[in-house]
Structure formats: C-alpha cells, structure tokens
Amino acid sequence: MKLYNSMGPNPHVVRMFAAEVGADLQLEDVDLMSGANRQADYLQINPAGQLPCLEMDNGERIAEVTAICEYLDEVSGGPSLIGDTPEERANTRMWTRRVDLNICEPLANGFRYAEGLPIFKDRMITIPEAAEGLKSIAREKLAWLNGLMDDGREFIGGSKISLADVLLYCMLAFGNQVGQPFDESLSNIKPWFDRMTARASAAA
C-alpha cells in the first residue's frame, strides 16, 4: 500500500496508527508547502486536495484519516486499535469523534487562521478573527477530557489504546510546535502524553 504523505499532523496520525497495527506502507511525499497537493496531478489522486491519501493494493484510493485508519485496522492482522467487539468499536468511534470535533478541529483551524495564515490564506477560506476563540475551545475541551480521566483510565477510551489516542496525540504534538502548547498542569493529559511519546510508533 502507498501512502501519499506530507508534513503535518494528519499524515502523522496514519503513520503512527500503521506502526501500531503493523501495516507496511510505502511513503510518497507530496510537497505541502509548495502547494503541490492543490495542483492538477495530485487532485487526480485526491480531488479534495488533502493529505494523506492511501492507495490500496487494488489501486483504489481512500482519503480521510479515520477512514484510512479503520481500513488499515481491518487489513493489517495486528492488534486492533478500533476494537474487537461491537461495544469496543462503538466506544472508539465515540471518543474519536469527540476528540476530533472538540479538540483537533478547533486547534488545527486556530493554527490555519493565525500562525499558519500566510500558508493558508490563498488556499482556503480563512477567518482570522476566529483564531483565538477556536484555540480557547480546544483548550477548554482538553481540560474537560482531563477531568474525565480522573477515573484512572490509562487511555482516552479506557484501558486500551485506540484511534482516539493516536489522533489526539499527533494533534497535541503538532500544537506544541506551532504556538499552541497544551497546559502541562493537566494532571491526566500530561502523563498520558508522555506515555504516548514513549511508544515506538510516535516516531513514525
């Protein structure tokens, strides 16, 4: 399988997830900074112009991080990060959606509309006046998640690592690099983040 890869948190999610489940990916880098992902050649691969994109062994392509990860989970034969039962899968999908909509999306758009504005202002509709509010939402929801983890859970959804953990970890690691470091006084998120950083897959 080939992964159209680039810098940024979303490709990192897929690479880390693939490392966790033992999926072997051939990487083909696309120059995001030069806007190669918005040019005709890449738009034929993924008409949304986004990265990453997975080319499956049958030649078909699939985009969107959660869809790619769920596919890799099913075909890899390694330990599942989606779940082994209907209940586990539902729990993973619930937490993945909460993390994505409440923390990852506002964090990412806060970057695109502020620090990343010079890169994105000519590529998409940007709302600079919304940047600080979006960043505040991400911080508030991360603190909310921190409180829920007072029950002693090791990972976001419970005792097992899941896609929700990989997604949030990669986005927080990105935030740390682009002016949105998370609050290290969060008593559950900080040790969770450190545990995730220690996993070999984090370096993928």
Short mmCIF file of C-alpha atoms in Angstrom, two decimals:
data_model
loop_
_atom_site.label_atom_id
_atom_site.label_comp_id
_atom_site.label_asym_id
_atom_site.label_seq_id
_atom_site.Cartn_x
_atom_site.Cartn_y
_atom_site.Cartn_z
CA MET A 1 0.00 0.00 0.00
CA LYS A 2 1.16 3.50 -0.81
CA LEU A 3 0.57 6.49 1.44
CA TYR A 4 0.70 9.93 -0.10
CA ASN A 5 2.46 11.59 2.79
CA SER A 6 3.50 15.06 3.89
CA MET A 7 4.44 17.14 6.89
CA GLY A 8 1.68 17.89 9.38
CA PRO A 9 -0.42 16.08 11.97
CA ASN A 10 -2.83 14.17 9.74
CA PRO A 11 -0.20 12.10 7.91
CA HIS A 12 1.48 11.57 11.30
CA VAL A 13 -1.77 10.04 12.59
CA VAL A 14 -1.81 7.48 9.79
CA ARG A 15 1.89 6.67 10.08
CA MET A 16 1.64 6.20 13.85
CA PHE A 17 -1.53 4.14 13.55
CA ALA A 18 0.05 1.95 10.85
CA ALA A 19 3.07 1.36 13.09
CA GLU A 20 0.77 0.34 15.96
CA VAL A 21 -1.18 -2.20 13.89
CA GLY A 22 1.82 -3.44 11.88
CA ALA A 23 0.73 -2.17 8.47
CA ASP A 24 3.51 -1.76 5.90
CA LEU A 25 3.22 1.47 3.93
CA GLN A 26 5.27 2.79 1.06
CA LEU A 27 5.53 6.55 1.52
CA GLU A 28 5.37 9.01 -1.35
CA ASP A 29 5.96 12.55 -0.16
CA VAL A 30 3.92 15.44 -1.53
CA ASP A 31 5.29 18.95 -1.06
CA LEU A 32 2.59 20.60 1.01
CA MET A 33 4.50 23.85 1.48
CA SER A 34 4.73 24.49 -2.26
CA GLY A 35 1.05 23.65 -2.70
CA ALA A 36 1.66 20.52 -4.75
CA ASN A 37 -1.42 18.97 -3.15
CA ARG A 38 -3.59 21.62 -4.83
CA GLN A 39 -2.17 21.05 -8.31
CA ALA A 40 -3.81 19.01 -11.08
CA ASP A 41 -1.58 15.94 -10.72
CA TYR A 42 -2.45 15.43 -7.07
CA LEU A 43 -6.09 16.44 -7.48
CA GLN A 44 -6.45 13.45 -9.78
CA ILE A 45 -5.34 11.30 -6.84
CA ASN A 46 -7.46 13.05 -4.20
CA PRO A 47 -9.90 15.64 -5.54
CA ALA A 48 -10.20 17.14 -2.04
CA GLY A 49 -6.56 18.19 -2.32
CA GLN A 50 -5.80 16.98 1.18
CA LEU A 51 -3.15 14.74 2.70
CA PRO A 52 -2.74 11.93 3.45
CA CYS A 53 -4.31 9.64 0.90
CA LEU A 54 -3.94 5.85 0.81
CA GLU A 55 -3.57 3.85 -2.39
CA MET A 56 -4.71 0.32 -1.64
CA ASP A 57 -3.22 -2.81 -3.16
CA ASN A 58 -6.05 -2.95 -5.70
CA GLY A 59 -5.13 0.53 -6.94
CA GLU A 60 -8.15 2.27 -5.47
CA ARG A 61 -7.60 5.24 -3.21
CA ILE A 62 -9.13 6.33 0.06
CA ALA A 63 -8.72 9.61 1.91
CA GLU A 64 -9.76 10.99 5.33
CA VAL A 65 -7.70 9.98 8.34
CA THR A 66 -10.32 8.00 10.22
CA ALA A 67 -11.36 6.06 7.11
CA ILE A 68 -7.74 5.21 6.29
CA CYS A 69 -7.04 4.08 9.85
CA GLU A 70 -10.15 1.92 10.05
CA TYR A 71 -9.17 0.27 6.77
CA LEU A 72 -5.61 -0.39 7.97
CA ASP A 73 -7.02 -1.79 11.20
CA GLU A 74 -9.10 -4.31 9.26
CA VAL A 75 -6.43 -5.48 6.83
CA SER A 76 -3.28 -5.43 8.94
CA GLY A 77 -3.86 -8.53 11.05
CA GLY A 78 -2.18 -6.81 14.00
CA PRO A 79 -3.72 -5.68 17.28
CA SER A 80 -6.87 -3.64 16.66
CA LEU A 81 -6.99 0.00 17.69
CA ILE A 82 -10.64 0.23 16.69
CA GLY A 83 -11.94 -2.63 18.81
CA ASP A 84 -12.55 -6.36 18.86
CA THR A 85 -16.26 -6.21 19.77
CA PRO A 86 -19.20 -4.03 18.70
CA GLU A 87 -19.04 -2.32 22.09
CA GLU A 88 -15.31 -1.56 21.80
CA ARG A 89 -15.71 -0.24 18.26
CA ALA A 90 -18.61 1.99 19.28
CA ASN A 91 -16.57 3.34 22.19
CA THR A 92 -13.59 4.07 19.93
CA ARG A 93 -15.74 5.85 17.38
CA MET A 94 -17.46 7.91 20.09
CA TRP A 95 -14.17 9.09 21.57
CA THR A 96 -12.56 9.63 18.17
CA ARG A 97 -15.43 11.88 17.14
CA ARG A 98 -15.33 13.81 20.42
CA VAL A 99 -11.59 14.34 20.18
CA ASP A 100 -11.72 15.26 16.51
CA LEU A 101 -14.60 17.74 16.62
CA ASN A 102 -13.95 19.29 20.03
CA ILE A 103 -10.15 19.49 20.17
CA CYS A 104 -8.40 18.63 16.91
CA GLU A 105 -10.53 20.69 14.52
CA PRO A 106 -10.52 23.92 16.54
CA LEU A 107 -6.81 23.53 17.27
CA ALA A 108 -6.00 23.00 13.59
CA ASN A 109 -8.18 25.85 12.38
CA GLY A 110 -6.82 28.10 15.10
CA PHE A 111 -3.41 27.49 13.54
CA ARG A 112 -4.62 27.95 9.96
CA TYR A 113 -6.26 31.26 10.82
CA ALA A 114 -3.32 32.64 12.85
CA GLU A 115 0.26 31.30 12.73
CA GLY A 116 -0.45 29.39 9.52
CA LEU A 117 -2.34 32.22 7.83
CA PRO A 118 0.47 33.07 5.38
CA ILE A 119 0.32 29.49 4.12
CA PHE A 120 -3.45 29.01 4.01
CA LYS A 121 -4.95 32.43 3.17
CA ASP A 122 -4.69 31.81 -0.58
CA ARG A 123 -5.68 28.13 -0.40
CA MET A 124 -8.91 28.18 1.57
CA ILE A 125 -11.40 30.49 3.25
CA THR A 126 -9.79 31.71 6.46
CA ILE A 127 -11.36 33.54 9.40
CA PRO A 128 -8.53 35.26 11.28
CA GLU A 129 -10.89 36.84 13.79
CA ALA A 130 -11.99 33.34 14.88
CA ALA A 131 -8.49 32.07 15.67
CA GLU A 132 -8.32 32.91 19.36
CA GLY A 133 -11.81 31.62 20.02
CA LEU A 134 -11.03 28.32 18.33
CA LYS A 135 -7.85 27.93 20.34
CA SER A 136 -9.85 28.59 23.52
CA ILE A 137 -12.36 25.89 22.58
CA ALA A 138 -9.56 23.37 22.10
CA ARG A 139 -8.05 24.25 25.50
CA GLU A 140 -11.43 24.07 27.24
CA LYS A 141 -12.31 20.68 25.79
CA LEU A 142 -8.87 19.28 26.59
CA ALA A 143 -9.39 20.33 30.21
CA TRP A 144 -12.82 18.65 30.10
CA LEU A 145 -11.19 15.44 28.87
CA ASN A 146 -8.57 15.72 31.60
CA GLY A 147 -11.32 15.77 34.20
CA LEU A 148 -12.98 12.68 32.77
CA MET A 149 -9.68 10.83 33.07
CA ASP A 150 -9.76 11.30 36.85
CA ASP A 151 -11.37 7.85 36.91
CA GLY A 152 -7.90 6.38 36.40
CA ARG A 153 -8.20 5.35 32.78
CA GLU A 154 -4.86 4.81 31.05
CA PHE A 155 -6.08 5.83 27.61
CA ILE A 156 -8.81 8.14 26.39
CA GLY A 157 -11.45 5.47 25.99
CA GLY A 158 -10.39 3.19 28.83
CA SER A 159 -7.67 0.63 29.37
CA LYS A 160 -6.69 0.08 25.70
CA ILE A 161 -5.02 2.39 23.22
CA SER A 162 -7.28 3.36 20.34
CA LEU A 163 -7.50 5.61 17.30
CA ALA A 164 -8.71 8.39 19.61
CA ASP A 165 -5.37 8.35 21.44
CA VAL A 166 -3.32 8.42 18.24
CA LEU A 167 -5.40 11.23 16.78
CA LEU A 168 -5.21 13.42 19.86
CA TYR A 169 -1.53 12.71 20.48
CA CYS A 170 -0.46 13.70 16.97
CA MET A 171 -2.53 16.88 17.09
CA LEU A 172 -1.20 17.94 20.50
CA ALA A 173 2.36 17.21 19.36
CA PHE A 174 1.69 19.45 16.36
CA GLY A 175 0.19 22.15 18.57
CA ASN A 176 3.33 22.13 20.71
CA GLN A 177 5.34 23.02 17.60
CA VAL A 178 3.12 25.79 16.23
CA GLY A 179 2.32 28.03 19.17
CA GLN A 180 -0.43 26.06 20.86
CA PRO A 181 1.30 24.04 23.59
CA PHE A 182 -1.12 22.20 25.81
CA ASP A 183 -1.32 23.01 29.51
CA GLU A 184 1.15 20.65 31.17
CA SER A 185 -0.55 21.19 34.52
CA LEU A 186 -3.38 18.96 33.29
CA SER A 187 -2.78 16.13 35.71
CA ASN A 188 -4.03 13.31 33.48
CA ILE A 189 -3.27 14.60 29.99
CA LYS A 190 0.42 15.28 30.70
CA PRO A 191 1.30 11.72 31.86
CA TRP A 192 -0.89 10.30 29.08
CA PHE A 193 1.01 12.42 26.54
CA ASP A 194 4.33 11.26 27.97
CA ARG A 195 3.22 7.62 27.73
CA MET A 196 2.23 8.13 24.12
CA THR A 197 5.52 9.86 23.31
CA ALA A 198 7.40 6.86 24.72
CA ARG A 199 5.71 4.47 22.28
CA ALA A 200 7.95 3.49 19.36
CA SER A 201 5.13 4.34 16.94
CA ALA A 202 5.23 8.03 17.91
CA ALA A 203 8.38 8.47 15.85
CA ALA A 204 6.78 7.11 12.67
#
